[in-house]
Coordinates of C-alpha atoms in Angstrom, one line a residue:
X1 CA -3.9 3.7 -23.5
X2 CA -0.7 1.8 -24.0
X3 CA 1.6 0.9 -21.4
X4 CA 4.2 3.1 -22.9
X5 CA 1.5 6.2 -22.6
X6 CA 0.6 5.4 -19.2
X7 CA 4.3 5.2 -18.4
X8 CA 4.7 8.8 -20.0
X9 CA 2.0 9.9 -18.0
X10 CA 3.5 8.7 -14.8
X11 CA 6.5 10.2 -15.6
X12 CA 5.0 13.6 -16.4
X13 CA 3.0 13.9 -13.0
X14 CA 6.5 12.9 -11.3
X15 CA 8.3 15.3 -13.0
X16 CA 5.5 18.4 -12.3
X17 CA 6.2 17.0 -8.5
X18 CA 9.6 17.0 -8.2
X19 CA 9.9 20.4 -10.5
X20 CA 7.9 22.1 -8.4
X21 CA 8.0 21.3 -4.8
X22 CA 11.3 23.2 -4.2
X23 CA 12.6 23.1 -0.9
X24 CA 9.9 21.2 0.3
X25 CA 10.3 17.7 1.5
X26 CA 8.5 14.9 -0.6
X27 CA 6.0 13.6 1.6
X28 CA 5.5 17.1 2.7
X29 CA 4.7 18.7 -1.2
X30 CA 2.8 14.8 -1.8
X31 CA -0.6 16.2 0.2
X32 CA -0.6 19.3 -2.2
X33 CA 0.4 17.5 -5.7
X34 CA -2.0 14.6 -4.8
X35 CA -5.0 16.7 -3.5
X36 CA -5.1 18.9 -7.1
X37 CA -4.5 16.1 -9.1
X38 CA -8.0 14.7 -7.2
X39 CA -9.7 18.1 -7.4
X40 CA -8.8 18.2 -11.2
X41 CA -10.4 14.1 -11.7
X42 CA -13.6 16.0 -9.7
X43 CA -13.9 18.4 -11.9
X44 CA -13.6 16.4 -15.5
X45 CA -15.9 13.8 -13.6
X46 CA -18.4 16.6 -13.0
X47 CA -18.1 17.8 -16.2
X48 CA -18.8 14.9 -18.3
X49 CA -21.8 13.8 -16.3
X50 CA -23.2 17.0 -16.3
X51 CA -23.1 16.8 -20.2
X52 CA -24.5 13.7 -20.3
X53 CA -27.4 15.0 -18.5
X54 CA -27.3 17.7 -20.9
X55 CA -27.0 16.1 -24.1
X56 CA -30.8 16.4 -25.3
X57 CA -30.7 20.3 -24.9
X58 CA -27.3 20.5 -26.9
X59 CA -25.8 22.3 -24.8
X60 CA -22.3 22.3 -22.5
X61 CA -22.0 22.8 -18.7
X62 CA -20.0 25.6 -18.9
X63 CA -22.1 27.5 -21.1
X64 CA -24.5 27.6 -18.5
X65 CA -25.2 31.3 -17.1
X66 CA -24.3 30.9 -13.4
X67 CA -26.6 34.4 -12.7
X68 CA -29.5 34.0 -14.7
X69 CA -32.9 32.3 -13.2
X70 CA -32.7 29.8 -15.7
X71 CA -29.2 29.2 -15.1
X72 CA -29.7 28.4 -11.7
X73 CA -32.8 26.0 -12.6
X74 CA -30.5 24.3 -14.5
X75 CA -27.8 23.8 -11.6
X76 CA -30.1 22.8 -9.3
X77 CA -31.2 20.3 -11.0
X78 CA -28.2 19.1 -11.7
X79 CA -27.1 19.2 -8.6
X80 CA -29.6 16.7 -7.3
X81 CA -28.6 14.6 -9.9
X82 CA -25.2 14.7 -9.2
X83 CA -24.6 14.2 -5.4
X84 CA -26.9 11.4 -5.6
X85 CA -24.7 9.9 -7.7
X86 CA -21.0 11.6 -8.1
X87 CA -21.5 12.4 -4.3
X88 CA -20.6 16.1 -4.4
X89 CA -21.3 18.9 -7.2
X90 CA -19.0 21.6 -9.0
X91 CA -20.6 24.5 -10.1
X92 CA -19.1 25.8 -14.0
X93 CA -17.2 28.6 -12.8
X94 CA -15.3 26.2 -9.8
X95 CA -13.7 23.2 -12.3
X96 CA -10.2 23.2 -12.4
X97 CA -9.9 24.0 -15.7
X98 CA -11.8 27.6 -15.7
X99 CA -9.7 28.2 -12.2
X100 CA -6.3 27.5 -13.9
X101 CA -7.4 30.0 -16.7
X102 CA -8.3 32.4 -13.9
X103 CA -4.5 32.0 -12.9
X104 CA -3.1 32.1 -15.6
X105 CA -5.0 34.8 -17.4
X106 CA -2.5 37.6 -16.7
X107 CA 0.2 38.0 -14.1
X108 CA -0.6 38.3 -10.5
X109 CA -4.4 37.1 -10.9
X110 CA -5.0 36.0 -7.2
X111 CA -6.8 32.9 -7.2
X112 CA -6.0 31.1 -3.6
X113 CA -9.5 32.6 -1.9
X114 CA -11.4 31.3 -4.8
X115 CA -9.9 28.3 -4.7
X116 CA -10.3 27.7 -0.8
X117 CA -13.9 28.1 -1.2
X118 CA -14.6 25.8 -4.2
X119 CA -12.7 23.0 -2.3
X120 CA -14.9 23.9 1.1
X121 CA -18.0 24.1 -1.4
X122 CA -17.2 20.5 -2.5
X123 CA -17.5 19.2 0.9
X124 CA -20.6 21.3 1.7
X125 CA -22.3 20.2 -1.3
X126 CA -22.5 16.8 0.7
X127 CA -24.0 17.8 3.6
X128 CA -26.8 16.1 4.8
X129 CA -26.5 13.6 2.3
X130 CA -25.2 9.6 1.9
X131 CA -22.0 10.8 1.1
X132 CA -21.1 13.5 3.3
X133 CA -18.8 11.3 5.8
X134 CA -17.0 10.0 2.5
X135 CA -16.3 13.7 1.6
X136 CA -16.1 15.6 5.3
X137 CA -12.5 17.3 5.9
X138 CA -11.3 15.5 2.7
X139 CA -8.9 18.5 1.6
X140 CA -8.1 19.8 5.2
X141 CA -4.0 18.7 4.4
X142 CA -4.4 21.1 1.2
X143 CA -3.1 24.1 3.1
X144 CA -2.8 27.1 0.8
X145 CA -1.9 30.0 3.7
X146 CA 1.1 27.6 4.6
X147 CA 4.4 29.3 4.3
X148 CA 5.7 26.2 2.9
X149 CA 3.9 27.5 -0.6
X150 CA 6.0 31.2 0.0
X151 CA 6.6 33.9 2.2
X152 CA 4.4 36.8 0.5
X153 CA 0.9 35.6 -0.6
X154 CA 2.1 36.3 -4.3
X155 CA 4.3 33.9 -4.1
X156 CA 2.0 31.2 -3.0
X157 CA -0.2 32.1 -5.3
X158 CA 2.4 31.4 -7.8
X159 CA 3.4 28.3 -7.2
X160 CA 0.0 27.3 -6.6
X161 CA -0.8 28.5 -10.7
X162 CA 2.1 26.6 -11.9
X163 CA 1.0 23.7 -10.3
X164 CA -2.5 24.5 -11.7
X165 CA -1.2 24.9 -15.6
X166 CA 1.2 22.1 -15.5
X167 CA -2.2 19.7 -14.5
X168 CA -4.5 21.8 -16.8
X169 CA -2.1 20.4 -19.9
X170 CA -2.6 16.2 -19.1
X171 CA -5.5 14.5 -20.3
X172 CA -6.8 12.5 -17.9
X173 CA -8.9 10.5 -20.2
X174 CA -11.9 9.9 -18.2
X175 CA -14.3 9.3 -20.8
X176 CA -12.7 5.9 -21.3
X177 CA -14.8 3.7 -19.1
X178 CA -12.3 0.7 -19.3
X179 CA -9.4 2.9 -18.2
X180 CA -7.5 3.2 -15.0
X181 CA -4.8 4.9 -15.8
X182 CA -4.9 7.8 -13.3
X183 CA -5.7 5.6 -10.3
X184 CA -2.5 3.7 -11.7
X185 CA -0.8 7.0 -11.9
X186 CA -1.7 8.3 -8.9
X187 CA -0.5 5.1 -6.9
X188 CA 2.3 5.4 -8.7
X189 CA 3.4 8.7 -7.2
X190 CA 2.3 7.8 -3.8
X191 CA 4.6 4.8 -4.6
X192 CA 7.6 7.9 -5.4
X193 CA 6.6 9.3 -2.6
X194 CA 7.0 6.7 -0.5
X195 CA 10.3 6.1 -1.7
X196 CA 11.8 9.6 -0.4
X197 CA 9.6 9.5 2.5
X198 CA 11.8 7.2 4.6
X199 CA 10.4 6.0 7.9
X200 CA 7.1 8.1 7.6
X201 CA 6.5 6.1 4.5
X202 CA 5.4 2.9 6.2
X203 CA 2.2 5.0 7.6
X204 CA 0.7 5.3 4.3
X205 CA 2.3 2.8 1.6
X206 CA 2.9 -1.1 1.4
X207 CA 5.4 -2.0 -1.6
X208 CA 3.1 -3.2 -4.8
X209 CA 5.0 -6.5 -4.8
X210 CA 3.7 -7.0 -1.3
X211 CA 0.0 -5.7 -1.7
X212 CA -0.2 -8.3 -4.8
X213 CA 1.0 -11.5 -2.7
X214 CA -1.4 -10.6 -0.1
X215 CA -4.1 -9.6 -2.5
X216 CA -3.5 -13.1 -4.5
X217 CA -3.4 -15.5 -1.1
X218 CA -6.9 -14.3 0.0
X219 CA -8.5 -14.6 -3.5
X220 CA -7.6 -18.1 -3.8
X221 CA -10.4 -19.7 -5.1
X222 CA -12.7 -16.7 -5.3
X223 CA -13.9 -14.6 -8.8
X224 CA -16.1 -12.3 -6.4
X225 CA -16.0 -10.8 -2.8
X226 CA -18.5 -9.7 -1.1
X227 CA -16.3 -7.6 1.1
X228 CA -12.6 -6.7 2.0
X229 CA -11.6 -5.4 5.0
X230 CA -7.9 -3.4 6.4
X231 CA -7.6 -2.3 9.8
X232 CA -4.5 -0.7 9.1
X233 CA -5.6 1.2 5.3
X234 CA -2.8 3.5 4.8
X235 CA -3.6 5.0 1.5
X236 CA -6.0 2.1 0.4
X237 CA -3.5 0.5 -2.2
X238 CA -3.8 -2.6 -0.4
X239 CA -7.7 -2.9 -0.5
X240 CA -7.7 -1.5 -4.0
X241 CA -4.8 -4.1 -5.0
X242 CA -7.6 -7.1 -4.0
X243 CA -9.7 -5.5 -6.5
X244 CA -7.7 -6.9 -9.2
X245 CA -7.6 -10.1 -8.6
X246 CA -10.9 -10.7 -8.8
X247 CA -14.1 -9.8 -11.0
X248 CA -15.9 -7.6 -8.5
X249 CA -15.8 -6.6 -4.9
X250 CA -19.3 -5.4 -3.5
X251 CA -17.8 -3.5 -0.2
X252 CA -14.2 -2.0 0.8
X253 CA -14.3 -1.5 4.1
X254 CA -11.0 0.2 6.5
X255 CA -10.0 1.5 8.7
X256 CA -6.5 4.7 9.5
X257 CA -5.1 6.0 12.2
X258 CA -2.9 8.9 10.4
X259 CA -5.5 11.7 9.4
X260 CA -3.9 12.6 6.3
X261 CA -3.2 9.3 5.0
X262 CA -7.0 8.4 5.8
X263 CA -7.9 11.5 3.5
X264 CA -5.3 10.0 1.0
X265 CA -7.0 6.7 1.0
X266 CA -10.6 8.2 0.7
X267 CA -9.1 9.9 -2.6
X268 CA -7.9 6.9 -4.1
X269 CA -10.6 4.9 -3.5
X270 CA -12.6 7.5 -4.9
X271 CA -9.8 8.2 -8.0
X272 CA -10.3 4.4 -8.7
X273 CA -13.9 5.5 -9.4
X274 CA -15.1 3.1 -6.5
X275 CA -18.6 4.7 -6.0
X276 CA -19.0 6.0 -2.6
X277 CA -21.7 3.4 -0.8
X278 CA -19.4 0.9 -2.2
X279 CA -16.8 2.1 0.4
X280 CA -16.4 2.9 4.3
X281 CA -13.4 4.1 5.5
X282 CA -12.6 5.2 9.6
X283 CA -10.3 7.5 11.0
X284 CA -9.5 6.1 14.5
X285 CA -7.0 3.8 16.3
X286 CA -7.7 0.2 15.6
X287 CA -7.2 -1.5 18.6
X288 CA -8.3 1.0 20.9
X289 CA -11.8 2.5 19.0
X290 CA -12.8 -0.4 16.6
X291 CA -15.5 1.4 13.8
X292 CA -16.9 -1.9 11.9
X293 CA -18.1 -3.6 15.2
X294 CA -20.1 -7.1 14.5
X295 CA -18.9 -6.9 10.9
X296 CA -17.7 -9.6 9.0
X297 CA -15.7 -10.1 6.3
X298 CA -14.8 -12.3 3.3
X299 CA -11.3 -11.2 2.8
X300 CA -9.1 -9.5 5.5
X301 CA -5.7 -7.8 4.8
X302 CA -3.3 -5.6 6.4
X303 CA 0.2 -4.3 6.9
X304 CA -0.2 -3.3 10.1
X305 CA 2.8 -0.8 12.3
X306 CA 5.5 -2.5 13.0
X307 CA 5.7 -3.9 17.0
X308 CA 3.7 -0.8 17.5
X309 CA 2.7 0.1 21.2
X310 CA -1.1 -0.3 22.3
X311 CA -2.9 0.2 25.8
X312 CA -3.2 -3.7 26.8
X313 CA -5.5 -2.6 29.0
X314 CA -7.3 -4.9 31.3
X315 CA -10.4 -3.6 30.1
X316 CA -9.7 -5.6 27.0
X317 CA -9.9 -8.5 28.3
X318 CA -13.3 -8.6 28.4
X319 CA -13.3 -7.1 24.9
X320 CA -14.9 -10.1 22.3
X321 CA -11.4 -9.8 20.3
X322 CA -9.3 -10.8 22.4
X323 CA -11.0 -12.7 25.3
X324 CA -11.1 -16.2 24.2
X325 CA -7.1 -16.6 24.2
X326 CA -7.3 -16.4 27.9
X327 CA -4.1 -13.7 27.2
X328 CA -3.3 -10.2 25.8
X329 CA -0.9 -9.1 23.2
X330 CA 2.1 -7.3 25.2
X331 CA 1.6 -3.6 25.5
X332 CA 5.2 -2.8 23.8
X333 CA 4.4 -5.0 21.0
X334 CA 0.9 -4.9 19.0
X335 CA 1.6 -7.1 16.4
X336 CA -0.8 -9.9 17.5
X337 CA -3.4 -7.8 18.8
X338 CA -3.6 -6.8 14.9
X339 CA -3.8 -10.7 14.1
X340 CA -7.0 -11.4 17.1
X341 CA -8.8 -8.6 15.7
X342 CA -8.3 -9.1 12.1
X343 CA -9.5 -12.9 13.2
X344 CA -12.4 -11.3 14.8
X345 CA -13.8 -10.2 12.0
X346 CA -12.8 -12.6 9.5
X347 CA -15.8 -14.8 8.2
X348 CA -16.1 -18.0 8.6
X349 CA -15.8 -18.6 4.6
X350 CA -13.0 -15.8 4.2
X351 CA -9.3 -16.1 4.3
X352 CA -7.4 -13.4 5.9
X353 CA -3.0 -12.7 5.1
X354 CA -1.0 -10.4 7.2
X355 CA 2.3 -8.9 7.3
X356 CA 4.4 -9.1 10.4
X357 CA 8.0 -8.5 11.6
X358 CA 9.5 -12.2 12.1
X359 CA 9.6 -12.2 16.0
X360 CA 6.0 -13.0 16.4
X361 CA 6.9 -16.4 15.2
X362 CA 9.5 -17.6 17.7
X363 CA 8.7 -14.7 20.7
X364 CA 7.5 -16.4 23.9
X365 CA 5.0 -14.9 26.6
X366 CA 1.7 -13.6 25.7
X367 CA 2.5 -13.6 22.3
X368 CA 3.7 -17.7 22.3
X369 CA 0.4 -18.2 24.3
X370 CA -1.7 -16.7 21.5
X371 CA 0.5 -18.1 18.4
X372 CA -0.4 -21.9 20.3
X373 CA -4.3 -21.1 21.0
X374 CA -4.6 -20.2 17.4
X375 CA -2.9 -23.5 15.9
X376 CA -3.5 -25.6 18.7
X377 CA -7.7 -24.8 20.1
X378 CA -8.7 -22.7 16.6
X379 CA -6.1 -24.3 14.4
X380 CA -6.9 -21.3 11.9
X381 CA -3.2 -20.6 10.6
X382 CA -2.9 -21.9 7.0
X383 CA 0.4 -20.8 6.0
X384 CA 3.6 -19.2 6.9
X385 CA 5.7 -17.6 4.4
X386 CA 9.3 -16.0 5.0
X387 CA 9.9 -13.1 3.1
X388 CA 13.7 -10.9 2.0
X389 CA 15.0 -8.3 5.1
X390 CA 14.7 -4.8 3.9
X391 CA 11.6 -4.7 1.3
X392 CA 9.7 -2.0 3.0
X393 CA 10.5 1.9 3.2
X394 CA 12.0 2.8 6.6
X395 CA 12.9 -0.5 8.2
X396 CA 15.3 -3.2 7.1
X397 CA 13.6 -5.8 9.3
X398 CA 12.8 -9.4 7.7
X399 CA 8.5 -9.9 7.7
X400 CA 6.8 -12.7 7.3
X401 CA 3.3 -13.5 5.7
X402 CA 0.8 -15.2 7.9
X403 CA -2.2 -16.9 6.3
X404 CA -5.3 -17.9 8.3
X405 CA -8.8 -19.7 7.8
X406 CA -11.5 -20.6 10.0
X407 CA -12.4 -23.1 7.4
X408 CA -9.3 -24.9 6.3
X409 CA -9.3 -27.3 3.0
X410 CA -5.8 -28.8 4.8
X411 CA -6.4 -28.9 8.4
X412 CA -3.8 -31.5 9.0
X413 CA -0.9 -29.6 8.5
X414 CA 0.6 -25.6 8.1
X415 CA 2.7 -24.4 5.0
X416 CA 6.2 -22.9 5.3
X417 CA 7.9 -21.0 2.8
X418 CA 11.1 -19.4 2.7
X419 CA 11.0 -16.7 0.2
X420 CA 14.2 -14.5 2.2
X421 CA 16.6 -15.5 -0.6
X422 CA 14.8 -14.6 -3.7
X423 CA 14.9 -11.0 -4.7
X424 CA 16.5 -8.1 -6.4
X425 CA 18.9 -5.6 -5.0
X426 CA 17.8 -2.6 -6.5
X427 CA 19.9 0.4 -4.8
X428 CA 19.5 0.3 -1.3
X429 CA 16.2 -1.2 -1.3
X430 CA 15.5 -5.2 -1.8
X431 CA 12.4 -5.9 -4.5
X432 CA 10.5 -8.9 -5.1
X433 CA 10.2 -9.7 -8.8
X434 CA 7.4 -10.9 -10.9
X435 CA 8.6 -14.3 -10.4
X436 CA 9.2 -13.9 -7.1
X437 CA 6.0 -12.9 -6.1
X438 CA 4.3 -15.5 -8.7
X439 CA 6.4 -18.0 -7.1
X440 CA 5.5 -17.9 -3.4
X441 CA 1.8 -17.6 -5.0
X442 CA 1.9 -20.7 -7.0
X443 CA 3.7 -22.6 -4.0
X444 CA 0.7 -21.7 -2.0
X445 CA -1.9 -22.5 -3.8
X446 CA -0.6 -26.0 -5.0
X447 CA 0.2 -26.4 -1.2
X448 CA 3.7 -27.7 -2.7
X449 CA 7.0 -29.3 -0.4
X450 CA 10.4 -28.1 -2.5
X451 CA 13.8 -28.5 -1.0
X452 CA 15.1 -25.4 0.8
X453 CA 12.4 -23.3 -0.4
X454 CA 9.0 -24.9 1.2
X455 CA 7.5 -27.2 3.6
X456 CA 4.1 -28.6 4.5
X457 CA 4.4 -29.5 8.2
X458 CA 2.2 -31.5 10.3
X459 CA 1.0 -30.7 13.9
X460 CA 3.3 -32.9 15.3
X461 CA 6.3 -31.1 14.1
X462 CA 4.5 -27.8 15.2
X463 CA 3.9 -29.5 18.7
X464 CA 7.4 -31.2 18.7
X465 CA 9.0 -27.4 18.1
X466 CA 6.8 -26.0 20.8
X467 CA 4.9 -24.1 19.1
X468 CA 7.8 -22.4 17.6
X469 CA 7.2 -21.6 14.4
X470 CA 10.6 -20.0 13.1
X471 CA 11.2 -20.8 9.2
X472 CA 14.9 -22.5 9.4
X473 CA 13.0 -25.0 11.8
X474 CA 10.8 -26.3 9.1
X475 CA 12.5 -25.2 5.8
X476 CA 16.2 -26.3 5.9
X477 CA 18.0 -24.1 3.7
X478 CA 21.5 -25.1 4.4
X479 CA 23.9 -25.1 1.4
X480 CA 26.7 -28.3 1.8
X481 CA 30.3 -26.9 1.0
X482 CA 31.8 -28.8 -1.8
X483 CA 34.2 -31.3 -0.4
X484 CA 37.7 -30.7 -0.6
X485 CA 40.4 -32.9 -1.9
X486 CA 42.9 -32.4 0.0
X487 CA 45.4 -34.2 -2.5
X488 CA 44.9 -31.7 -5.0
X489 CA 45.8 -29.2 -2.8
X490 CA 48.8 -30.7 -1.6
X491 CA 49.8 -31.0 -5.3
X492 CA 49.0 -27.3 -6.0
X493 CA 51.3 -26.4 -3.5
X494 CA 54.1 -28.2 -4.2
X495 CA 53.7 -27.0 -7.8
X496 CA 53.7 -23.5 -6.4
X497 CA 56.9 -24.1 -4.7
X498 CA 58.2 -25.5 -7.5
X499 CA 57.3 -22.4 -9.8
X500 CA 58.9 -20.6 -6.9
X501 CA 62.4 -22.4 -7.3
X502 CA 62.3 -21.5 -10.5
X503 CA 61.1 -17.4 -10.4
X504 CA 64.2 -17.3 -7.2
X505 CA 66.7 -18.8 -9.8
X506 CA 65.8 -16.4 -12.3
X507 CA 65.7 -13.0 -10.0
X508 CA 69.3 -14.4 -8.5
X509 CA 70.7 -14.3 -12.2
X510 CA 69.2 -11.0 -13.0
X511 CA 71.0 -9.7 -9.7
X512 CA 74.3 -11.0 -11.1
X513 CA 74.1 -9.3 -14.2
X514 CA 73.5 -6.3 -12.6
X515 CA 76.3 -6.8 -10.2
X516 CA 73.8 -6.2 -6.8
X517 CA 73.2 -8.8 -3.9
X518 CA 69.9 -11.0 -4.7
X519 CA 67.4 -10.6 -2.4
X520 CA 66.8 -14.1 -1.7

């Protein structure tokens, strides 16, 4: 598929969105439009697999008599086949397509009970096996009694069939095994989401520019990864993102917080056809239930809330996260307890890049006391790179990037970049651009010093600026005014008056011929 198709098919899905959500707010209408767009990949996945298996008997899967003894042999079978490796199973009759024709076979064909069940009997068919957890409560946001959809059940049912026929009429291509364009699509209209999702959009997306800076730093070096790991997933773009910088990834590991958006990322990951041991994804709070205890990982990334309040509780102080600094994070501010237990479980041959709000480079307290432990007694941060104010949905605050390694090729020494004055105004929203992005990559990795834009600094400095590590101490970016030549001023202005003697003379004679007084 070109990139002028995919592009078309990006649009299309937008435009069925934004066509048919109504009244509906955007990230409200994204849980429906996104959860039948992954029961519709389900369903051609099913399909072809079950043909495959089918193949030597020449027949198709839907031609299968769901009733007869035979028919029901055949499912069975089938079935086994496919959960252990799809994960789930469809029977014929419950694929998208022959529900859509249900639908749409005549007006007001009721379809919303039959398709409650077949999304409950997707889950089901997991039970009791490997993939249940990967599959439990993953369409629970897909509520089809919500008066959202309509008043009268009709008109839910509606909707729900246009939505249905609109999807029924893209080819999702899944028998090309090389392409990816509806995981690209599908970030792409969690990425138009996001955009008309205002604050609630930092919960579940982190702009692509940013996922591929982060995803570059910490495959530095690396064509394979054993594992990545975000304790903040969001939708998964992030982890997904690190998949492409690199030949193969044997283990995605995250954790979410936000319910829906932890469903959202188990769909992606899933959409990306990421096969479901290769994944294990957590719905709980981070800091305060941890899921991938005494796990280690090669890669560690994460865009994690904002200065978001946690417990601090004294309890965590004996907790192996965060008891080494001798300090915890402040309760009103989370952002380094994100950074100690992303360290945590960092291994020691991994590198690990974060996003954070600037203050946790120049705030004092607990948070000072843990930026010094970790440059001073573990000396693990790498790299510290200043990015543009207002890049992510919801907040106009600047971020920074910080980079850390327990095993650091340049020990002597911490990078500074200051990236804050290279992008793109693009409406009301700031936007790294391909150079941008390839930029601050390129300085990183060739670990490069160029006037007011980077700055390899020793520990002295570091020391010397106690501890501080705000950009404009390290990267001076100051712009000299031109000097002025005062001569050539005074010149100009007696020129001026000149040219004024001159324009006065004229008015005056104007006034004369006119026979009124001259204003000057």
């Amino acid at each position: 598929m070109t990139d002028e198709q995919k592009k078309k098919l990006e649009q299309k899905l937008w435009d069925i969105a934004n066509t048919l959500r109504g009244k509906m707010g955007a990230d409200e209408f994204r849980d429906y439009i996104l959860g039948f767009i992954f029961y519709k990949y389900l369903s051609e996945k099913m399909h072809l697999y079950a043909n495959g298996l089918l193949s030597e008997d020449g027949i198709d899967f839907l031609e299968i008599d769901e009733s007869s003894a035979d028919g029901k042999g055949q499912l069975a079978a089938i079935q086994e086949e496919a959960v252990a490796q799809l994960g789930y199973f469809l029977k014929p009759s419950e694929l998208f397509a022959e529900i859509t024709k249900r639908g749409s076979a005549g007006s007001g064909t009721f379809i919303l009970d039959d398709l409650t069940k077949i999304l409950t009997n997707i889950q089901n068919s997991t039970m009791g096996t490997e993939s249940e957890d990967d599959f439990d409560k993953l369409f629970e946001d897909l509520n089809l009694t919500s008066t959202k959809l309509g008043r009268s059940e009709n008109a839910k049912n509606e909707l729900i069939v246009k939505v249905l026929v609109h999807l029924d009429q893209i080819d999702f291509r899944l028998e090309d095994a090389n392409s990816d364009v509806l995981g690209d699509a599908y970030e792409y209209l969690i990425a138009q989401f996001a955009s008309g999702a205002g604050k609630k959009a930092g919960e579940f997306y982190t702009p692509q520019q940013v996922s591929t800076i982060l995803a570059r730093l910490v495959t530095t070096g690396k064509d394979r990864l054993k594992s990545v790991y975000d304790p903040a997933c969001g939708s998964g773009s992030l982890l997904l993102r690190v998949a492409r910088e690199v030949d193969e990834v044997y283990t995605f590991c995250g954790q979410e917080l936000n319910p829906t958006t932890y469903n959202l990322a188990r769909m992606n990951m899933i959409l990306h056809d990421v096969h479901y041991r290769r994944f294990d994804l957590r719905q709980e709070d981070t800091l305060e239930h941890p899921q991938h205890e005494g796990q280690k990982f090669e890669a560690v990334v994460a865009n994690p809330p904002f200065s978001a309040k946690w417990s601090a509780s004294k309890l965590h102080e004996s907790d192996d996260r965060f008891s080494a600094y001798g300090r915890l994070a402040p309760g009103s501010k989370a952002d380094f307890a994100f950074v100690q237990h992303m360290i945590h479980h960092l291994d020691e041959n991994g590198q690990m890049a974060v996003v954070l709000p600037h203050g946790v480079l120049f705030r004092g307290g607990a948070e000072g006391h843990i930026r010094r432990f970790l440059i001073e007694e573990r000396n693990y941060l790498d790299a510290v790179i200043g990015l543009p104010a207002n890049i992510f949905y919801g907040t106009s605050i600047p971020t920074c990037i910080l980079v850390f390694k327990k095993c650091r090729e340049d020990p002597d020494d911490i990078l500074f970049i200051d990236a804050s004055a290279h992008f793109e105004k693009v409406k009301n929203q700031n936007v790294l651009r391909d150079e941008d992005v390839k930029k601050i990559v390129a300085t990183y990795r060739g670990r490069t010093a160029e006037d007011k834009y980077s700055h390899v600094a020793t520990h002295d400095e570091i020391a010397e600026n106690d501890y501080n590590l705000n950009i404009p101490r390290y990267v001076d970016t100051f712009e000299e005014e031109e000097p002025i030549d005062l001569d050539a001023v005074i010149a100009e202005l007696k020129a001026i008056d000149e040219e004024m003697v001159e324009i006065d003379a004229t008015i005056a004679g104007f006034c004369e011929e006119l026979g009124i007084e001259a204003p000057v």
